Amino acid sequence: MTRSSVQGEDTDEGAADAPERADTVRGDGDNGVDDAKDDTEDGTEDGTGSEPGAPRRRRRRRVLRWTAVVLAVVLAGTAGAGYLYYEHLNDNIKQDALNLGDNKVAKPTPNAAGQTPLNILVIGSDARDSEENQQLGGARETFGSTPLADVQMLVHLSADRSNMSVVSMPRDTLLEIPKCTDPDDGEVYPASEGRVMTNQSLGHGGPGCTVATWQELTGIHIDHFVMVDFAGVVSMADAVGGVPVCVDANIHSRDAGGHGSGLKLEKGTHPVKGEQALQWLRTRYGFEDGSDLARAKAQHMYLNSMVRVLRENATLSSPNRLRRLAEEATEALTVDPDLDSVKKLYDLSNELRKVKPERITMTTMPNRYVGARVEPTEDAEQLFRLVREDIALDGKDAKKKPDAEPELPADPAAPDDEIAVQVRNGTRTDELGTAPGRANTVTGLLVERGFTKAVADPSVLPSEDRTVIRYPSADLEGDARRVAKSLGLPASSVKRSTDVSGVTLVVGADWREDTAYRAPQSDDRTPESAEALNGADDSACMHVNPAFTWS
């Protein structure tokens, strides 16, 4: 598989052109400020950027490692919680609004035990909004410029807390950014005209627009976000005490032009910390084909290893080490208002750490190239559906029993001829257009069966993979269930949602024809193109590009 950012393709052109920062990818020679600025790998050995244009090549690799370090802290939690309750730690934490978009995604329906999944979006910002961030991130000419969300990882904790899935999205994914409104000053950022790179979403009012963009693309309700900047990450890596990583050959990430992180390791497994850990997480030159996807794979390996260290390493019981880790972590975070204290973060980490490493699955959103950019594939939608439906990506979910008849709602159904139902045609897919007449056909079925107040709504043409019946309030739950039963729809198709004003049936892509509904057979396997990595896999080893080895 050929990737666009292979070694030696970075250029120094276009450095002063600010819009270019948001429009480049993987050092593919397209005036790569977005790729160049991120790359502390590039330039001189001491990272001072004395080579012309070198400071610009420092940015994104740093963002990757910030996210990996803090995500590991959030995933694993630590012992000695008492140190996490100092008031000054709360003061360290910055907060911002959760969702700046107009459209909301309904929360998942609780399971039989009343539990719901948790979805946390982890964002790596390249902001240079302080002297420390600027020094760490380099690219002095971009100090104070609009930040980019160069790392985006969705952490999904299952409703029963038995498993966890992590989905990374490449920064150069092309998608539509929805309209976002900055709550601080009321500025409205219009929806993008066509598709743009996903990392631009952060500049549309803040992390809440990145959340809105994810929800629009995936249909996944996001409960929280955690955004990480550059500051304090070297100390955080030191505080952990070292993370084992593996390479299958000697590696030195440096080419004749000075590109590379400077990472130098012998073949085998070695603990890395501090600057060396940062080199590992930013390395692109030397891993596999030199692409961002290879770098993401190295991130996942590091993150899995760090989770294991945080769970198992007794040295983290050291009060001083814990204090230091807490200080550095809180200073590096921006969170949504529901995570605005150390106690809330600690409680969240306790939920996340219930999952054993062998039930953690790291993936990358399946993608294909569009020029020098990428776009989600059909496999990506399969991955998103598994997350939406809380299906474990490791394939180890307990065998699910057939849907049991749910308990009767407190408010029983009205007579069929008094139940008002709106029917919409949601049969459109990425590959197929809307199947004509489906709303009218299903409305006719309902009327024949006594639901005389059923009407087709041709004004809304949503897109739903599966047929669903939504209702807005508890007093209409019985009505919605009665409609589902009359059409032979499963109980799981009935969802409570504030997005509708009455009982609303959306005919999905699983019912494009015929009058009898037949539930489709689900393929609940994680696509191979997601390159899943299990959290307990301590044998994973990065493949070294022969051009970057040494003897």
PDB file of N, CA and C in Angstrom, residues 160 173 236 373 391 512 528:
ATOM      1  N   ASP A 160     -21.712  -2.215  29.836  1.00  0.00           N
ATOM      2  CA  ASP A 160     -21.478  -3.114  30.972  1.00  0.00           C
ATOM      3  C   ASP A 160     -20.056  -3.011  31.520  1.00  0.00           C
ATOM      4  N   THR A 173      -8.532  13.515   7.060  1.00  0.00           N
ATOM      5  CA  THR A 173      -9.799  12.967   6.580  1.00  0.00           C
ATOM      6  C   THR A 173     -10.676  14.089   6.029  1.00  0.00           C
ATOM      7  N   MET A 236       5.456  14.238  32.143  1.00  0.00           N
ATOM      8  CA  MET A 236       4.480  13.162  32.350  1.00  0.00           C
ATOM      9  C   MET A 236       5.073  11.825  31.945  1.00  0.00           C
ATOM     10  N   ARG A 373      -5.342  13.320   0.242  1.00  0.00           N
ATOM     11  CA  ARG A 373      -6.142  13.234   1.467  1.00  0.00           C
ATOM     12  C   ARG A 373      -6.764  11.835   1.568  1.00  0.00           C
ATOM     13  N   ILE A 391     -21.161  -2.849  20.353  1.00  0.00           N
ATOM     14  CA  ILE A 391     -20.668  -4.196  20.056  1.00  0.00           C
ATOM     15  C   ILE A 391     -19.155  -4.186  20.181  1.00  0.00           C
ATOM     16  N   ARG A 512     -35.886  -1.610   2.035  1.00  0.00           N
ATOM     17  CA  ARG A 512     -36.007  -0.843   0.798  1.00  0.00           C
ATOM     18  C   ARG A 512     -37.125  -1.364  -0.103  1.00  0.00           C
ATOM     19  N   GLU A 528     -11.144  -5.768   8.846  1.00  0.00           N
ATOM     20  CA  GLU A 528      -9.692  -5.956   8.878  1.00  0.00           C
ATOM     21  C   GLU A 528      -8.961  -4.657   8.594  1.00  0.00           C
TER      22      GLU A 528
END
